[in-house]
mmCIF file of C-alpha atoms (C1' of nucleotides) in Angstrom:
data_model
loop_
_atom_site.group_PDB
_atom_site.id
_atom_site.type_symbol
_atom_site.label_atom_id
_atom_site.label_comp_id
_atom_site.label_asym_id
_atom_site.label_seq_id
_atom_site.Cartn_x
_atom_site.Cartn_y
_atom_site.Cartn_z
ATOM 1 C CA MET A 17 56.071 88.017 -55.622
ATOM 2 C CA SER A 18 57.159 88.625 -59.194
ATOM 3 C CA PRO A 19 58.376 85.683 -61.317
ATOM 4 C CA LYS A 20 62.136 86.120 -61.021
ATOM 5 C CA ALA A 21 62.070 86.867 -57.309
ATOM 6 C CA VAL A 22 63.558 84.409 -54.836
ATOM 7 C CA LYS A 23 62.655 84.644 -51.168
ATOM 8 C CA LEU A 24 65.783 84.677 -49.026
ATOM 9 C CA PRO A 25 66.131 81.381 -47.116
ATOM 10 C CA GLN A 26 66.757 81.300 -43.383
ATOM 11 C CA ALA A 27 70.380 80.336 -44.062
ATOM 12 C CA PHE A 28 70.954 83.868 -45.368
ATOM 13 C CA TYR A 29 70.211 85.304 -41.931
ATOM 14 C CA LEU A 30 72.366 82.866 -39.973
ATOM 15 C CA HIS A 31 75.653 84.368 -41.200
ATOM 16 C CA SER A 32 77.882 85.287 -38.267
ATOM 17 C CA ASP A 33 78.928 88.716 -39.566
ATOM 18 C CA VAL A 34 76.075 91.179 -39.159
ATOM 19 C CA VAL A 35 78.010 93.821 -41.119
ATOM 20 C CA GLU A 36 78.288 91.452 -44.074
ATOM 21 C CA ILE A 37 74.530 90.824 -43.966
ATOM 22 C CA SER A 38 73.851 94.564 -43.810
ATOM 23 C CA LEU A 39 75.814 95.018 -47.033
ATOM 24 C CA ARG A 40 74.139 92.080 -48.748
ATOM 25 C CA LEU A 41 70.655 93.342 -47.848
ATOM 26 C CA LEU A 42 71.204 96.475 -49.955
ATOM 27 C CA GLY A 43 69.421 95.928 -53.280
ATOM 28 C CA LYS A 44 67.171 93.196 -51.844
ATOM 29 C CA VAL A 45 63.401 93.754 -51.733
ATOM 30 C CA LEU A 46 61.424 93.991 -48.507
ATOM 31 C CA ALA A 47 57.797 92.993 -49.030
ATOM 32 C CA THR A 48 54.608 92.682 -46.991
ATOM 33 C CA ASN A 49 51.259 91.149 -47.877
ATOM 34 C CA ILE A 50 48.491 92.411 -45.599
ATOM 35 C CA ASP A 51 44.839 91.588 -46.296
ATOM 36 C CA GLY A 52 45.794 90.773 -49.868
ATOM 37 C CA LYS A 53 47.576 94.076 -50.370
ATOM 38 C CA LEU A 54 51.112 93.559 -51.623
ATOM 39 C CA THR A 55 53.630 96.322 -50.992
ATOM 40 C CA ALA A 56 57.376 96.160 -51.511
ATOM 41 C CA GLY A 57 60.499 98.252 -51.968
ATOM 42 C CA ILE A 58 64.226 97.909 -52.591
ATOM 43 C CA ILE A 59 66.311 98.211 -49.428
ATOM 44 C CA VAL A 60 68.607 101.207 -49.953
ATOM 45 C CA GLU A 61 69.843 101.886 -46.419
ATOM 46 C CA THR A 62 70.748 99.622 -43.463
ATOM 47 C CA GLU A 63 72.464 99.766 -40.092
ATOM 48 C CA ALA A 64 74.241 96.934 -38.276
ATOM 49 C CA TYR A 65 73.784 96.308 -34.550
ATOM 50 C CA ALA A 66 76.188 93.717 -33.220
ATOM 51 C CA GLY A 67 74.493 92.532 -30.048
ATOM 52 C CA HIS A 68 76.448 92.392 -26.825
ATOM 53 C CA ARG A 69 79.650 93.684 -28.454
ATOM 54 C CA ASP A 70 77.880 96.892 -29.365
ATOM 55 C CA ARG A 71 76.795 99.434 -26.788
ATOM 56 C CA ALA A 72 74.467 101.046 -29.321
ATOM 57 C CA SER A 73 72.367 97.893 -29.483
ATOM 58 C CA HIS A 74 69.243 97.459 -27.391
ATOM 59 C CA ALA A 75 70.699 94.143 -26.319
ATOM 60 C CA TRP A 76 73.916 95.698 -24.948
ATOM 61 C CA LYS A 77 73.396 95.039 -21.293
ATOM 62 C CA GLY A 78 70.723 92.727 -20.770
ATOM 63 C CA SER A 79 69.380 89.378 -20.857
ATOM 64 C CA PRO A 80 67.082 87.675 -23.285
ATOM 65 C CA THR A 81 63.924 89.213 -21.784
ATOM 66 C CA GLY A 82 61.410 91.862 -22.697
ATOM 67 C CA ARG A 83 61.404 93.375 -26.145
ATOM 68 C CA THR A 84 64.949 92.254 -26.938
ATOM 69 C CA GLU A 85 64.199 88.565 -26.370
ATOM 70 C CA ILE A 86 63.594 87.997 -30.046
ATOM 71 C CA MET A 87 67.128 89.107 -30.969
ATOM 72 C CA TYR A 88 68.591 86.181 -29.075
ATOM 73 C CA ARG A 89 66.824 83.704 -31.322
ATOM 74 C CA ALA A 90 68.210 82.313 -34.544
ATOM 75 C CA GLY A 91 68.251 84.721 -37.513
ATOM 76 C CA GLY A 92 65.377 85.177 -39.918
ATOM 77 C CA LEU A 93 62.854 86.848 -37.600
ATOM 78 C CA SER A 94 61.575 90.404 -37.573
ATOM 79 C CA TYR A 95 62.318 92.593 -34.547
ATOM 80 C CA VAL A 96 59.804 95.434 -34.462
ATOM 81 C CA TYR A 97 59.501 98.039 -31.747
ATOM 82 C CA LEU A 98 57.972 101.388 -30.969
ATOM 83 C CA ILE A 99 60.134 104.483 -30.611
ATOM 84 C CA TYR A 100 59.122 107.887 -29.238
ATOM 85 C CA GLY A 101 55.699 106.457 -28.587
ATOM 86 C CA MET A 102 54.666 106.841 -32.202
ATOM 87 C CA HIS A 103 57.046 105.330 -34.721
ATOM 88 C CA VAL A 104 57.572 101.695 -35.597
ATOM 89 C CA LEU A 105 61.061 100.549 -36.559
ATOM 90 C CA PHE A 106 61.818 97.308 -38.383
ATOM 91 C CA ASN A 107 64.887 95.132 -37.821
ATOM 92 C CA VAL A 108 66.091 91.832 -39.203
ATOM 93 C CA VAL A 109 67.355 89.397 -36.571
ATOM 94 C CA THR A 110 70.575 87.681 -37.691
ATOM 95 C CA ASN A 111 73.178 85.178 -36.497
ATOM 96 C CA LYS A 112 72.586 81.936 -34.638
ATOM 97 C CA ALA A 113 70.557 81.528 -31.448
ATOM 98 C CA GLY A 114 72.121 83.163 -28.384
ATOM 99 C CA ILE A 115 73.782 86.025 -30.286
ATOM 100 C CA PRO A 116 71.534 89.133 -30.431
ATOM 101 C CA ASP A 117 72.647 90.651 -33.747
ATOM 102 C CA ALA A 118 70.229 92.667 -35.869
ATOM 103 C CA VAL A 119 70.082 94.910 -38.929
ATOM 104 C CA LEU A 120 67.924 98.041 -38.893
ATOM 105 C CA ILE A 121 66.255 98.821 -42.221
ATOM 106 C CA ARG A 122 66.366 102.622 -42.529
ATOM 107 C CA ALA A 123 65.037 103.286 -46.028
ATOM 108 C CA ILE A 124 63.523 101.598 -49.092
ATOM 109 C CA GLU A 125 62.728 102.570 -52.677
ATOM 110 C CA PRO A 126 59.073 101.712 -53.434
ATOM 111 C CA THR A 127 58.479 99.174 -56.205
ATOM 112 C CA ASP A 128 55.130 97.448 -55.594
ATOM 113 C CA GLY A 129 51.788 98.671 -54.261
ATOM 114 C CA VAL A 130 52.709 102.349 -54.435
ATOM 115 C CA GLU A 131 49.034 103.355 -54.351
ATOM 116 C CA VAL A 132 48.530 101.428 -51.110
ATOM 117 C CA MET A 133 51.629 103.019 -49.573
ATOM 118 C CA LEU A 134 50.537 106.515 -50.570
ATOM 119 C CA ASP A 135 47.174 105.874 -48.920
ATOM 120 C CA ARG A 136 48.775 104.620 -45.695
ATOM 121 C CA ARG A 137 51.047 107.680 -45.589
ATOM 122 C CA LYS A 138 48.227 110.027 -46.626
ATOM 123 C CA MET A 139 50.250 111.313 -49.545
ATOM 124 C CA THR A 140 49.153 111.951 -53.122
ATOM 125 C CA SER A 141 52.278 111.506 -55.219
ATOM 126 C CA LEU A 142 55.426 109.384 -55.098
ATOM 127 C CA LYS A 143 58.182 111.377 -53.411
ATOM 128 C CA PRO A 144 61.281 110.295 -51.472
ATOM 129 C CA ALA A 145 59.477 111.359 -48.285
ATOM 130 C CA LEU A 146 57.237 108.321 -48.708
ATOM 131 C CA THR A 147 59.850 105.854 -47.450
ATOM 132 C CA ASN A 148 63.155 107.679 -46.777
ATOM 133 C CA GLY A 149 63.254 107.016 -43.038
ATOM 134 C CA PRO A 150 62.919 104.023 -40.692
ATOM 135 C CA GLY A 151 59.581 105.150 -39.238
ATOM 136 C CA LYS A 152 58.249 106.076 -42.669
ATOM 137 C CA LEU A 153 58.895 102.827 -44.479
ATOM 138 C CA THR A 154 57.190 100.761 -41.775
ATOM 139 C CA LYS A 155 54.084 102.888 -42.044
ATOM 140 C CA ALA A 156 54.136 102.665 -45.847
ATOM 141 C CA LEU A 157 54.474 98.868 -45.719
ATOM 142 C CA GLY A 158 51.837 98.549 -43.008
ATOM 143 C CA ILE A 159 54.268 97.114 -40.455
ATOM 144 C CA ASP A 160 53.130 97.526 -36.849
ATOM 145 C CA LEU A 161 53.859 95.946 -33.465
ATOM 146 C CA SER A 162 51.964 92.803 -34.424
ATOM 147 C CA PHE A 163 54.916 91.977 -36.709
ATOM 148 C CA TYR A 164 57.166 91.475 -33.678
ATOM 149 C CA GLY A 165 58.763 88.047 -33.934
ATOM 150 C CA LEU A 166 57.270 87.085 -37.302
ATOM 151 C CA SER A 167 59.354 84.807 -39.502
ATOM 152 C CA LEU A 168 60.851 86.421 -42.610
ATOM 153 C CA THR A 169 60.357 83.158 -44.467
ATOM 154 C CA GLY A 170 56.577 83.315 -44.047
ATOM 155 C CA ASP A 171 54.007 84.882 -46.369
ATOM 156 C CA LYS A 172 53.093 88.077 -44.483
ATOM 157 C CA ILE A 173 56.516 89.726 -44.534
ATOM 158 C CA TRP A 174 59.674 88.587 -46.287
ATOM 159 C CA ILE A 175 62.796 89.733 -48.138
ATOM 160 C CA GLU A 176 63.415 88.598 -51.705
ATOM 161 C CA ASP A 177 66.231 88.706 -54.230
ATOM 162 C CA ARG A 178 65.216 89.986 -57.662
ATOM 163 C CA GLY A 179 68.661 89.575 -59.114
ATOM 164 C CA LEU A 180 69.691 93.160 -58.447
ATOM 165 C CA ARG A 181 73.364 93.414 -57.569
ATOM 166 C CA ILE A 182 74.884 96.498 -55.970
ATOM 167 C CA PRO A 183 78.592 96.850 -56.826
ATOM 168 C CA GLU A 184 80.804 97.778 -53.887
ATOM 169 C CA SER A 185 81.632 101.049 -55.619
ATOM 170 C CA GLU A 186 77.956 102.034 -55.341
ATOM 171 C CA ILE A 187 77.822 101.510 -51.575
ATOM 172 C CA GLU A 188 78.695 104.212 -49.080
ATOM 173 C CA SER A 189 79.149 103.769 -45.357
ATOM 174 C CA GLY A 190 79.033 106.143 -42.440
ATOM 175 C CA VAL A 191 78.411 106.664 -38.774
ATOM 176 C CA ARG A 192 75.126 105.474 -37.377
ATOM 177 C CA ILE A 193 72.407 107.929 -36.547
ATOM 178 C CA GLY A 194 70.899 108.764 -33.176
ATOM 179 C CA VAL A 195 73.264 106.640 -31.124
ATOM 180 C CA ASP A 196 75.660 109.312 -29.812
ATOM 181 C CA TYR A 197 75.162 107.952 -26.300
ATOM 182 C CA ALA A 198 77.103 104.850 -27.308
ATOM 183 C CA GLY A 199 80.496 106.572 -26.973
ATOM 184 C CA GLU A 200 83.248 105.082 -29.107
ATOM 185 C CA HIS A 201 80.842 102.533 -30.537
ATOM 186 C CA ALA A 202 78.811 105.365 -32.039
ATOM 187 C CA LYS A 203 81.759 106.157 -34.290
ATOM 188 C CA ARG A 204 81.817 102.807 -36.045
ATOM 189 C CA PRO A 205 80.849 103.171 -39.723
ATOM 190 C CA TRP A 206 78.099 100.555 -39.575
ATOM 191 C CA ARG A 207 75.524 102.460 -41.553
ATOM 192 C CA PHE A 208 75.349 101.573 -45.261
ATOM 193 C CA TRP A 209 73.458 103.043 -48.171
ATOM 194 C CA ILE A 210 73.352 103.027 -51.969
ATOM 195 C CA LYS A 211 75.264 106.013 -53.272
ATOM 196 C CA GLY A 212 73.123 108.753 -54.738
ATOM 197 C CA ASN A 213 69.795 107.005 -54.161
ATOM 198 C CA PRO A 214 67.124 109.676 -53.517
ATOM 199 C CA PHE A 215 65.273 107.434 -51.048
ATOM 200 C CA VAL A 216 68.163 107.305 -48.555
ATOM 201 C CA SER A 217 67.333 109.156 -45.314
ATOM 202 C CA LYS A 218 68.882 112.514 -44.473
ATOM 203 C "C1'" DT B 3 54.657 102.556 -8.398
ATOM 204 C "C1'" DC B 4 56.556 106.225 -11.300
ATOM 205 C "C1'" DA B 5 59.559 109.672 -13.690
ATOM 206 C "C1'" DG B 6 62.552 109.900 -17.588
ATOM 207 C "C1'" DC B 7 63.790 108.971 -22.149
ATOM 208 C "C1'" DG B 8 64.593 106.935 -26.958
ATOM 209 C "C1'" DA B 9 67.844 103.319 -33.494
ATOM 210 C "C1'" DT B 10 61.884 109.679 -35.225
ATOM 211 C "C1'" DT B 11 58.873 112.602 -37.762
ATOM 212 C "C1'" DA B 12 56.347 116.603 -38.967
ATOM 213 C "C1'" DA B 13 54.994 121.010 -38.016
ATOM 214 C "C1'" DC B 14 56.312 124.951 -36.270
ATOM 215 C "C1'" DT B 15 59.265 129.865 -35.788
ATOM 216 C "C1'" DG C 28 66.722 125.653 -36.196
ATOM 217 C "C1'" DT C 29 63.477 124.170 -32.511
ATOM 218 C "C1'" DT C 30 59.949 121.410 -30.463
ATOM 219 C "C1'" DA C 31 55.653 118.696 -29.632
ATOM 220 C "C1'" DA C 32 53.621 114.226 -30.087
ATOM 221 C "C1'" DT C 33 53.149 109.829 -27.247
ATOM 222 C "C1'" DC C 34 54.172 104.937 -25.117
ATOM 223 C "C1'" DG C 35 56.768 100.835 -23.602
ATOM 224 C "C1'" DC C 36 60.830 99.843 -21.213
ATOM 225 C "C1'" DT C 37 64.223 100.799 -17.574
ATOM 226 C "C1'" DG C 38 66.000 101.936 -13.290
ATOM 227 C "C1'" DA C 39 65.350 104.051 -8.989
ATOM 228 C "C1'" DA C 40 62.242 104.580 -4.749
#
DNA sequence: TCAGCGATTAACT
DNA sequence: GTTAATCGCTGAA
């Protein structure tokens, strides 16, 4: 962690408005430290999933069991799962215990450990394709299913504030991706990204 | 038990 | 623009 960085405290994740947290996470830095290898990047794209109120959420109909159990806990944990049998997606659990809200991190802009990330992605030069998608950034940061349920206030994975502030005029919002099955809920503009950032997913 | 499918990506035509 | 890769969860038998 660089000198001016401040790790976000658990209180940050307990906020009751998952949309508000999604906005505030833009410009923050997601970091992992695996076997002494530090990798990190600025969060440039997020999506809000508002638990039981939101049909697009994994926790829509369901009880606190199986893979969604972690979302019912108090905020500040990581919710990691496998999609299409091959891609790992990373979410931040928010809100207080009993309310399964989460924020999906869809894209980051690499800042630390670029060499390590390139190696993990089997790439040779820094291009947006390194981290401009939810399955890509997890691979670059070395996040896998073993990160399920880890605390974001620990020392293996965390989110820190480096003082970067994204003005509201630099944030764009839109419809979430890949959740067409959710009917009307799919139309809610709960996807947020930093305007013009080349690392935002397509 | 077991078939079907998803908050995706990369490699095709 | 289309499609294969690949696995844990879900719902139906």
